[in-house]
Short mmCIF file of C-alpha atoms in Angstrom, two decimals:
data_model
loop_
_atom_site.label_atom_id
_atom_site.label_comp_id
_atom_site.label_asym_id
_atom_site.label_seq_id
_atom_site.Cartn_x
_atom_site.Cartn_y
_atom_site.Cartn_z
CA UNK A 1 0.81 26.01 5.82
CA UNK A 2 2.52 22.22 6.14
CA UNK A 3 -0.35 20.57 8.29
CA UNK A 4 -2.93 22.04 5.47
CA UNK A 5 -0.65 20.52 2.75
CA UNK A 6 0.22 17.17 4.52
CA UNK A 7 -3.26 17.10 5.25
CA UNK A 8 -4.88 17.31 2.02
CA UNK A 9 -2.32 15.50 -0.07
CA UNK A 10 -2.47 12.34 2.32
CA UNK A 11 -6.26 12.69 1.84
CA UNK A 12 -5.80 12.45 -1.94
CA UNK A 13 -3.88 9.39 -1.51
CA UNK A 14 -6.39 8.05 0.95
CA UNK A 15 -8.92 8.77 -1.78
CA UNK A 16 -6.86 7.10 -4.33
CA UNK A 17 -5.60 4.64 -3.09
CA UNK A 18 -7.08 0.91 -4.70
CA UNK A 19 -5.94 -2.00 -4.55
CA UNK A 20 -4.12 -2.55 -1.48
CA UNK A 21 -0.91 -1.65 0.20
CA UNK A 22 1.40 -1.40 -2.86
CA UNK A 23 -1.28 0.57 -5.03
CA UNK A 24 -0.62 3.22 -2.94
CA UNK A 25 3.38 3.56 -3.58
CA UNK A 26 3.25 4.95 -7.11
CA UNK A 27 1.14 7.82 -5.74
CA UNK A 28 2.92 8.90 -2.54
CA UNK A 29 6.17 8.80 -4.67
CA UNK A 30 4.66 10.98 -6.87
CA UNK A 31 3.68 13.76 -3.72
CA UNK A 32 6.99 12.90 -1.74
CA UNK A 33 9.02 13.41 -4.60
CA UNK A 34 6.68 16.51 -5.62
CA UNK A 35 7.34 18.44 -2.56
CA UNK A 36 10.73 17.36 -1.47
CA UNK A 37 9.59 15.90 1.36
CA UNK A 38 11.27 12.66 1.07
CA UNK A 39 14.75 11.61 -1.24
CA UNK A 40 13.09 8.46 -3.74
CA UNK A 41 15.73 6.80 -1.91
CA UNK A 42 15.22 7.42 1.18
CA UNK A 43 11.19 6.51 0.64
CA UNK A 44 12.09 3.36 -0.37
CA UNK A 45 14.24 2.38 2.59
CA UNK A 46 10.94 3.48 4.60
CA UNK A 47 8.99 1.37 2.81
CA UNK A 48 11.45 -1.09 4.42
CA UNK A 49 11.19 -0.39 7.56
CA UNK A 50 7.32 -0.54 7.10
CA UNK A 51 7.14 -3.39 5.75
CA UNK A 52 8.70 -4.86 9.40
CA UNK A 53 6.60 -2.68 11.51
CA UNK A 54 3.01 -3.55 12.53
CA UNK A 55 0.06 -1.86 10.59
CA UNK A 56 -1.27 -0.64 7.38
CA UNK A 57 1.75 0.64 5.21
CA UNK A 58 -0.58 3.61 4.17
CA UNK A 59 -0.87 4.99 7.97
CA UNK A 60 3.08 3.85 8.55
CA UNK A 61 4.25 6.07 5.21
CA UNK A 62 1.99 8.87 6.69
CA UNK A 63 2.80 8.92 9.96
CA UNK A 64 6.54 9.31 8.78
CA UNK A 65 6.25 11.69 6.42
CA UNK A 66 4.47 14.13 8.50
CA UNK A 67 6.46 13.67 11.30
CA UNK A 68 9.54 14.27 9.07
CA UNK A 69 7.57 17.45 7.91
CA UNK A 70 5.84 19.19 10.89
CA UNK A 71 6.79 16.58 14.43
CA UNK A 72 3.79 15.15 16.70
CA UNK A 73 1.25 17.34 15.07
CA UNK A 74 2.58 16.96 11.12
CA UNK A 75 2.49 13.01 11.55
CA UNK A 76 -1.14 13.15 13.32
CA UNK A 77 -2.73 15.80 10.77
CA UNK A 78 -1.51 13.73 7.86
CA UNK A 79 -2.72 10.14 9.44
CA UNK A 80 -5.63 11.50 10.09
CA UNK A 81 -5.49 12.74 6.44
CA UNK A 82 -4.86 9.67 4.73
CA UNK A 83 -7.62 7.75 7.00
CA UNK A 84 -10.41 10.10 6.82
CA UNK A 85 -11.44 8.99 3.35
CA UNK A 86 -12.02 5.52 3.78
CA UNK A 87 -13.74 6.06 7.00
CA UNK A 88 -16.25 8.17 5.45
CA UNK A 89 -16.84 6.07 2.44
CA UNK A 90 -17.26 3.09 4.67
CA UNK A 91 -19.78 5.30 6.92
CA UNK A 92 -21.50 5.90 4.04
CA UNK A 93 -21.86 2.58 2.47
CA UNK A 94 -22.73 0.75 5.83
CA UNK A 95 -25.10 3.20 6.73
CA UNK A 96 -26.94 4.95 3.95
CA UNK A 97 -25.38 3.10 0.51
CA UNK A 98 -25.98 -0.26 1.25
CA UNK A 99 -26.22 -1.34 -2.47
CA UNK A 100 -23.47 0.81 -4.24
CA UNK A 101 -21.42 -2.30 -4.17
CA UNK A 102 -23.99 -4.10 -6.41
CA UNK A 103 -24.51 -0.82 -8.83
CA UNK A 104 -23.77 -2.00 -12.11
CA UNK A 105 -21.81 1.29 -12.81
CA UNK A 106 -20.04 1.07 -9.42
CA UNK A 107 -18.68 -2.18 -10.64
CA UNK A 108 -17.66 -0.68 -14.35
CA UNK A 109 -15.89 1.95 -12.30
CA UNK A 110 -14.06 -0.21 -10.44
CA UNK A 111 -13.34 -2.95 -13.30
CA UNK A 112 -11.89 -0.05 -15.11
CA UNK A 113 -9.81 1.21 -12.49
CA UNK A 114 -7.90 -2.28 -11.76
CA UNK A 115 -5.81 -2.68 -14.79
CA UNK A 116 -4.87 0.86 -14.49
CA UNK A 117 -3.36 0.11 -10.90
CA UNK A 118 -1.41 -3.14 -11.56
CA UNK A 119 0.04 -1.48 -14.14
CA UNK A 120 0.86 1.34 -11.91
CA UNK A 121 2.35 -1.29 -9.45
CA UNK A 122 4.28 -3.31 -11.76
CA UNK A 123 5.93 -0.81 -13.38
CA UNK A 124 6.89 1.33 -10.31
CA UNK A 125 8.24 -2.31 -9.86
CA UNK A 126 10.40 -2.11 -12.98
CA UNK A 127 11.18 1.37 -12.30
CA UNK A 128 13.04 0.86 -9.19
CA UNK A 129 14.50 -2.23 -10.03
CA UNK A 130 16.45 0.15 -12.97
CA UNK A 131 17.31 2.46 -10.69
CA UNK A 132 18.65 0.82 -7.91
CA UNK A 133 20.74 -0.91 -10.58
CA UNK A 134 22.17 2.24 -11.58
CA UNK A 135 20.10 3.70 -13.88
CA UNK A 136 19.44 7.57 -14.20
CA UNK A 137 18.02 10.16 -16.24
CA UNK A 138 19.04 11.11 -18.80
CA UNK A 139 20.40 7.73 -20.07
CA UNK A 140 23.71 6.91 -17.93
CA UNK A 141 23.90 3.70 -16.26
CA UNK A 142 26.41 3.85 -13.94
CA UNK A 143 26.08 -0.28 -12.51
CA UNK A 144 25.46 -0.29 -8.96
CA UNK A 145 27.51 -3.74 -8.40
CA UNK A 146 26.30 -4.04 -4.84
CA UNK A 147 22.72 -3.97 -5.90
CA UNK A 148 22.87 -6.49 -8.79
CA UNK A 149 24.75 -8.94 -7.04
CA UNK A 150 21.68 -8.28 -4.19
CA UNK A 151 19.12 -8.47 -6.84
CA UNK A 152 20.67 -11.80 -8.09
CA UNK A 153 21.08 -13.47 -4.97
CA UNK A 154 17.20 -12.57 -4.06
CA UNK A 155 15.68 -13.57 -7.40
CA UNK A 156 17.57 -17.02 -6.97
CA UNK A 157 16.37 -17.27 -2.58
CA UNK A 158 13.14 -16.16 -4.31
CA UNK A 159 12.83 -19.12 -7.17
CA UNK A 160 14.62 -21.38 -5.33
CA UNK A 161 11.78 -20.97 -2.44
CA UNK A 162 9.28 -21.25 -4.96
CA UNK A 163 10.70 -24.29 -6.39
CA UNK A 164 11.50 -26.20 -3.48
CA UNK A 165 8.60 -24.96 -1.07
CA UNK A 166 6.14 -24.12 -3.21
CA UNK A 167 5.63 -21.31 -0.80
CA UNK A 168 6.61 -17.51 -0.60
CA UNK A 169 8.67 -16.11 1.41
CA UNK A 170 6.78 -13.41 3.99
CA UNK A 171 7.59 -10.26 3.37
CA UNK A 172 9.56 -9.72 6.72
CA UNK A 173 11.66 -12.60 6.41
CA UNK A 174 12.34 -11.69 2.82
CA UNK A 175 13.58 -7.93 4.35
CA UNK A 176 15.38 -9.68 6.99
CA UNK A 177 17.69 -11.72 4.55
CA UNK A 178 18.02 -8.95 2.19
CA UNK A 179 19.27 -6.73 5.34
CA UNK A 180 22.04 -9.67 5.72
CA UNK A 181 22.67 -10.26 1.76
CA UNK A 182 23.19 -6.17 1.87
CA UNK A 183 25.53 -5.84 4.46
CA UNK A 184 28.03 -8.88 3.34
CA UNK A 185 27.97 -8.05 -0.36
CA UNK A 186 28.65 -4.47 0.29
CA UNK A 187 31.39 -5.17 3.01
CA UNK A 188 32.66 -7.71 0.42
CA UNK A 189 32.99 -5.13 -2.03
CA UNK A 190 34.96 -2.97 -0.06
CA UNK A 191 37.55 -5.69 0.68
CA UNK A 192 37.66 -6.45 -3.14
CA UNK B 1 -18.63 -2.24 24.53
CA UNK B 2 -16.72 0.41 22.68
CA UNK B 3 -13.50 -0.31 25.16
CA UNK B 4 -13.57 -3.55 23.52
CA UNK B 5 -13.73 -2.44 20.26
CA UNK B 6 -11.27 -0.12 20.82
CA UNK B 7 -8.87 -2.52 22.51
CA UNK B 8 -9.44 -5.11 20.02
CA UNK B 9 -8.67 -3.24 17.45
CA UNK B 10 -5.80 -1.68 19.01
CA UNK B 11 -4.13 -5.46 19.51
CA UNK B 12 -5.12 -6.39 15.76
CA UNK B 13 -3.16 -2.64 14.55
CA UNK B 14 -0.20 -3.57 16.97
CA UNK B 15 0.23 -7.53 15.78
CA UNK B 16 -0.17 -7.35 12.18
CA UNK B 17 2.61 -6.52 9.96
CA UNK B 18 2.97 -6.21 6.25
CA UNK B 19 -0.57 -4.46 6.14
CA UNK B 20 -3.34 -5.06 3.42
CA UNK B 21 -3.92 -9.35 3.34
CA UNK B 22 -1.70 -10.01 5.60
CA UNK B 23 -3.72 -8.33 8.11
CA UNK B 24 -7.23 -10.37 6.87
CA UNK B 25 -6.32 -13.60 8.48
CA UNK B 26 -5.45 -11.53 12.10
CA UNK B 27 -9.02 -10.20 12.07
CA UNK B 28 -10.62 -13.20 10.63
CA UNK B 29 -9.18 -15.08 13.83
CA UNK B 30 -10.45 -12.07 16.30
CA UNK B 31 -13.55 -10.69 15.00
CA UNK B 32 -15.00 -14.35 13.74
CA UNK B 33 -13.57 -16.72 15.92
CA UNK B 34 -13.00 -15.24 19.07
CA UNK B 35 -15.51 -12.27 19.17
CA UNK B 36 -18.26 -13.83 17.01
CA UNK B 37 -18.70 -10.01 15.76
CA UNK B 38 -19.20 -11.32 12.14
CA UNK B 39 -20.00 -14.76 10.89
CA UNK B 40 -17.93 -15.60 7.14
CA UNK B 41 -20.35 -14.60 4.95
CA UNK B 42 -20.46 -11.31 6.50
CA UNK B 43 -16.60 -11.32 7.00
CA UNK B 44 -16.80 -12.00 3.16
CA UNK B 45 -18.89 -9.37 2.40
CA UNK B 46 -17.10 -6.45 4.09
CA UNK B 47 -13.98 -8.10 2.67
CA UNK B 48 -15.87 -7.21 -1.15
CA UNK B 49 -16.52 -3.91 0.34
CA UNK B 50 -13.56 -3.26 1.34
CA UNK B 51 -11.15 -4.12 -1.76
CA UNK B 52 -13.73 -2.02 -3.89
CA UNK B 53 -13.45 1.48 -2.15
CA UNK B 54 -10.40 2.86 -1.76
CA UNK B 55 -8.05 3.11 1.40
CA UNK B 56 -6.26 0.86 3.64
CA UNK B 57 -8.15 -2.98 3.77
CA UNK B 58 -7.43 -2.58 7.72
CA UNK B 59 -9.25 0.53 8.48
CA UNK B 60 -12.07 -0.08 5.96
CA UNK B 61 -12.63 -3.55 8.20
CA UNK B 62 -12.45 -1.46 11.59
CA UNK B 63 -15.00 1.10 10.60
CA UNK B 64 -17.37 -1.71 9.26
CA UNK B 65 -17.05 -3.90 11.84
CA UNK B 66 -17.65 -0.50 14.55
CA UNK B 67 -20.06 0.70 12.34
CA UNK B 68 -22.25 -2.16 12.68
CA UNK B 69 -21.51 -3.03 16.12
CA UNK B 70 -22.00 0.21 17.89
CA UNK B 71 -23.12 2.92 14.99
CA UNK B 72 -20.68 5.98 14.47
CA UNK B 73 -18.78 6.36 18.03
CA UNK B 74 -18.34 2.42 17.31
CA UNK B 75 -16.41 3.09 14.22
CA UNK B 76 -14.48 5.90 15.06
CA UNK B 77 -13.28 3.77 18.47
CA UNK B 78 -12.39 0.75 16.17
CA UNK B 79 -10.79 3.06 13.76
CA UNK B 80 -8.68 4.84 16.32
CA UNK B 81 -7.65 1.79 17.66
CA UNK B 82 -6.44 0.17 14.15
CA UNK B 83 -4.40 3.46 13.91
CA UNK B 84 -2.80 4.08 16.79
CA UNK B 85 -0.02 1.46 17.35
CA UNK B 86 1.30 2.17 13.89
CA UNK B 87 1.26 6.01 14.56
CA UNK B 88 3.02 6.25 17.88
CA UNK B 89 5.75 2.93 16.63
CA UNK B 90 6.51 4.83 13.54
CA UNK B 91 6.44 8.40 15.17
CA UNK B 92 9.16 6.93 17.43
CA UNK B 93 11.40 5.28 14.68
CA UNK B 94 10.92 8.78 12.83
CA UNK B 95 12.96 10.15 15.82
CA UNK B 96 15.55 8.30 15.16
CA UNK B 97 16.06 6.52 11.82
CA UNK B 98 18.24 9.90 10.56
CA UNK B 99 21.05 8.89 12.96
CA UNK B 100 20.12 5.23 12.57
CA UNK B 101 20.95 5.29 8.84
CA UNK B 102 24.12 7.31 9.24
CA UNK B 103 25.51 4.65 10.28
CA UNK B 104 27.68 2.55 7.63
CA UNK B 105 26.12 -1.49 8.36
CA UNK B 106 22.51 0.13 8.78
CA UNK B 107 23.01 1.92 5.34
CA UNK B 108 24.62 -1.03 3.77
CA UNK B 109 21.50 -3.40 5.16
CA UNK B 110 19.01 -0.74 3.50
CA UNK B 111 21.36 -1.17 0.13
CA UNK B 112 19.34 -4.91 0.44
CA UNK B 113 16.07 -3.77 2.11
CA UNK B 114 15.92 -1.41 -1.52
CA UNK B 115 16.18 -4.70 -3.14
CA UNK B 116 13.54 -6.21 -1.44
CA UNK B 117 10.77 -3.92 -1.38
CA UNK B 118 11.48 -3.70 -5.43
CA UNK B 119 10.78 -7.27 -4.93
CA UNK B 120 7.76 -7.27 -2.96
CA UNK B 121 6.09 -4.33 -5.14
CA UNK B 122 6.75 -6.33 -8.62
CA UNK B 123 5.52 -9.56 -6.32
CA UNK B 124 2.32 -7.96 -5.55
CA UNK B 125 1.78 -6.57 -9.38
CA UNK B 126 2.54 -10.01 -10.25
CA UNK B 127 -0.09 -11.35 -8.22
CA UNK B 128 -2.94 -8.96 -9.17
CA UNK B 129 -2.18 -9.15 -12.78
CA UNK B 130 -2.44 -13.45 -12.74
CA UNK B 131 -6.26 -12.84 -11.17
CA UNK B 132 -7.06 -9.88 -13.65
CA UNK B 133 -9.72 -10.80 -16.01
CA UNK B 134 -8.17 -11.24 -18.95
CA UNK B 135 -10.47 -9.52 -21.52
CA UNK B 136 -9.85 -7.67 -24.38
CA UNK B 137 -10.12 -4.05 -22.85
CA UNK B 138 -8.36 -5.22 -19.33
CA UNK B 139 -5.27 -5.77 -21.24
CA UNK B 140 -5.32 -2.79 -23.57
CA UNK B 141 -5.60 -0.70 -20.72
CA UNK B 142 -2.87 -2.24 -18.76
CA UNK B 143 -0.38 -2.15 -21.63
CA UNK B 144 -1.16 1.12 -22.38
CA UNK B 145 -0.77 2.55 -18.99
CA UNK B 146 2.18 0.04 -18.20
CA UNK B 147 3.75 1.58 -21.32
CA UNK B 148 3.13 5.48 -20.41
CA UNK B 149 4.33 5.30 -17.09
CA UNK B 150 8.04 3.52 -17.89
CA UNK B 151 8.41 6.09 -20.64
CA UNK B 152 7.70 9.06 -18.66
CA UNK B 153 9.40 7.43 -15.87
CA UNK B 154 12.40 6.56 -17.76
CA UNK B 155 12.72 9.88 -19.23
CA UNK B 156 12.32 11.87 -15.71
CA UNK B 157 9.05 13.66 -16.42
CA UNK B 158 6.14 13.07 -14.72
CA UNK B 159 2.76 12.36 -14.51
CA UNK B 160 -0.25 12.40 -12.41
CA UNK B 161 -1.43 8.74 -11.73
CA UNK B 162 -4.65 10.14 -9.75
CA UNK B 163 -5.33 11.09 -13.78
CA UNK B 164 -4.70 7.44 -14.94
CA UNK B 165 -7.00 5.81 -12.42
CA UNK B 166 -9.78 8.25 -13.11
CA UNK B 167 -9.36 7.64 -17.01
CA UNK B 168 -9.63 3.56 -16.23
CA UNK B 169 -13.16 4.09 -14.03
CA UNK B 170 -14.26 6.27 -16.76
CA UNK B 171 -13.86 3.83 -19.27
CA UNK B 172 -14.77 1.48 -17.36
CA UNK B 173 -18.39 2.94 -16.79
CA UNK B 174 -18.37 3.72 -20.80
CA UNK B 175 -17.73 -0.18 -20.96
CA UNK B 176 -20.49 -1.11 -18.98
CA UNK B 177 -22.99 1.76 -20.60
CA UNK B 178 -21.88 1.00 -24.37
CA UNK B 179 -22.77 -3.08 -23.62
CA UNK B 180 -26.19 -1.99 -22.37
CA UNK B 181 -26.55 0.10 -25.74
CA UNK B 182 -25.89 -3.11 -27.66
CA UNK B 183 -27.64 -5.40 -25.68
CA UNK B 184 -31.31 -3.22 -26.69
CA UNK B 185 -30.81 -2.96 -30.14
#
């Protein structure tokens, strides 16, 4: 039963899902990968394409994975999954929880949870930067040359914006130059 | 009155990208400036609420600011509305990013696009972990988790995170309880 599935795992990673857009990644890599629904590779090029597409990267990754699972109805049943939590919660608090925000528990809970999910972020962060540089299990590197020189020409766009504008770059722009920086150093590596 | 919730809602789901923060500003403008549907305090406030319950920052705002605007149908029309672009945009690239990425520049530009969403991810951790409170527990529990999950990563096994997160709040709550113990002896 697909909808079932897409439906209840995308409301587990509604449920789960603190601390913004990216503290969600770790998790639906983890069900993605889990069920075959998605290549790691092929999640993170979504994430990609997300990233450039209006609205909430939770409902985007959802929307795509059930409509790579189960069509019109696979994508709706597992937006609707991922949404339903938050709605409810929200329901609840604005309606008949009021001051579970000031609950002195509540705010352990949470406190708790925070480090957990940075580090969850940061080193899903690592993870794929080892792996799209050619790491794999178990213990062969096998350099990707394409995606270090990539990597090294970001970092520096990256510092070098930092330095110079004391600003970040936005997140599109940032997938829009990497787009470019991908296709020349690859093509360039062909000719080579 | 719930058209225009809807339809608001519906413009601030199809003109925001990146999600999460980068969606805050967007509403700010619509739902304090132009609608007057919040003032800032209470744009602040549902903000709090918000980051501290779980789920997308978008449709937490949309069912708050429905909620309170119109009760339940209120909510659920804001909430559609926040949803809806992104489902029917991305149901459409679904169709066809397959034969999209088959082709050789498109795969070579995601080559990149890998690179930068590694990027943005580590940007974001990077950003979180600057504003963490840096006490004693915060880091132990960072390090230690930061620690687990590169190991098991790195070795190909894996691990439930749902777990992790549940193991911070708990110990989190023991935090809280054990400095009330102390605090009455």
């Amino acid at each position: 039963m697909i909808y079932l599935t897409l439906f209840l795992e995308f409301f587990k990673i509604g449920l789960f899902c603190f601390g913004g857009a990216f503290g969600m990644i770790p998790l639906i890599e983890e069900t993605v990968v889990k069920y075959g629904w998605l290549s790691e590779s092929e999640l993170y090029a979504f994430i990609g394409v997300c990233e450039s597409t209006p609205g909430p990267i939770a409902v985007n990754m959802a929307t795509y994975v059930g409509a790579s699972q189960g069509g019109v109805l696979g994508s709706i049943v597992a937006t609707l999954g991922v949404v339903t939590p938050s709605f409810i919660i929200i329901l609840l608090i604005a309606s008949l929880l009021k001051n579970l925000t000031d609950n002195k528990y509540f705010r352990g809970f949470l406190s708790g949870v925070k480090p957990v999910i940075i580090a969850l972020i940061l080193s899903t962060g690592a993870v794929l930067v080892a792996k799209s540089a050619g790491y794999s299990y178990p213990l062969t590197f096998s350099p990707d040359l394409a995606a270090v020189t990539v990597f090294a020409l970001l970092a520096l766009i990256c510092i070098g914006s930092r330095l110079i504008f004391k600003k970040k770059i936005p997140s599109i722009a940032l997938i829009l130059i990497s787009a470019a920086l991908g296709i020349c150093v690859s093509v360039a590596f062909e000719l080579v | 009155m719930l058209l225009s919730l809807f339809l608001t809602f519906l413009k601030i789901g199809l003109f925001t990208f990146g999600g999460g923060y980068a969606m805050i500003s967007n509403i700010r403008e619509v739902v304090v400036e132009k609608k007057k549907w919040l003032d800032e305090d209470g744009l602040l406030e549902v903000i709090a609420i918000a980051e501290s319950t779980p789920g997308p920052i978008a449709i937490n705002l949309a069912t708050y600011v429905g909620y309170k605007r119109r009760g339940f149908l209120g909510s659920l029309a804001a909430t559609v509305g926040v949803v809806l672009p992104s489902l029917i945009v991305i149901y459409c690239i679904s169709l066809f990013l397959d034969a999209f990425m088959a082709n050789k520049y498109v795969a070579y530009a995601f080559v990149g696009i890998k690179c930068a969403v590694a990027f943005l991810i580590l940007s974001a951790g990077e950003d979180m972990l600057r504003k963490m409170k840096k006490t004693p527990l915060n880091i132990i529990s960072f390090c230690a988790v930061f620690a687990l999950m590169l190991t098991l990563e790195l070795t190909g096994a894996s691990f439930s995170s749902v777990l992790l997160i549940l193991a911070g709040g708990v110990v989190g709550v023991i935090a809280v309880a054990a400095k009330r113990g102390g605090g009455e002896k």
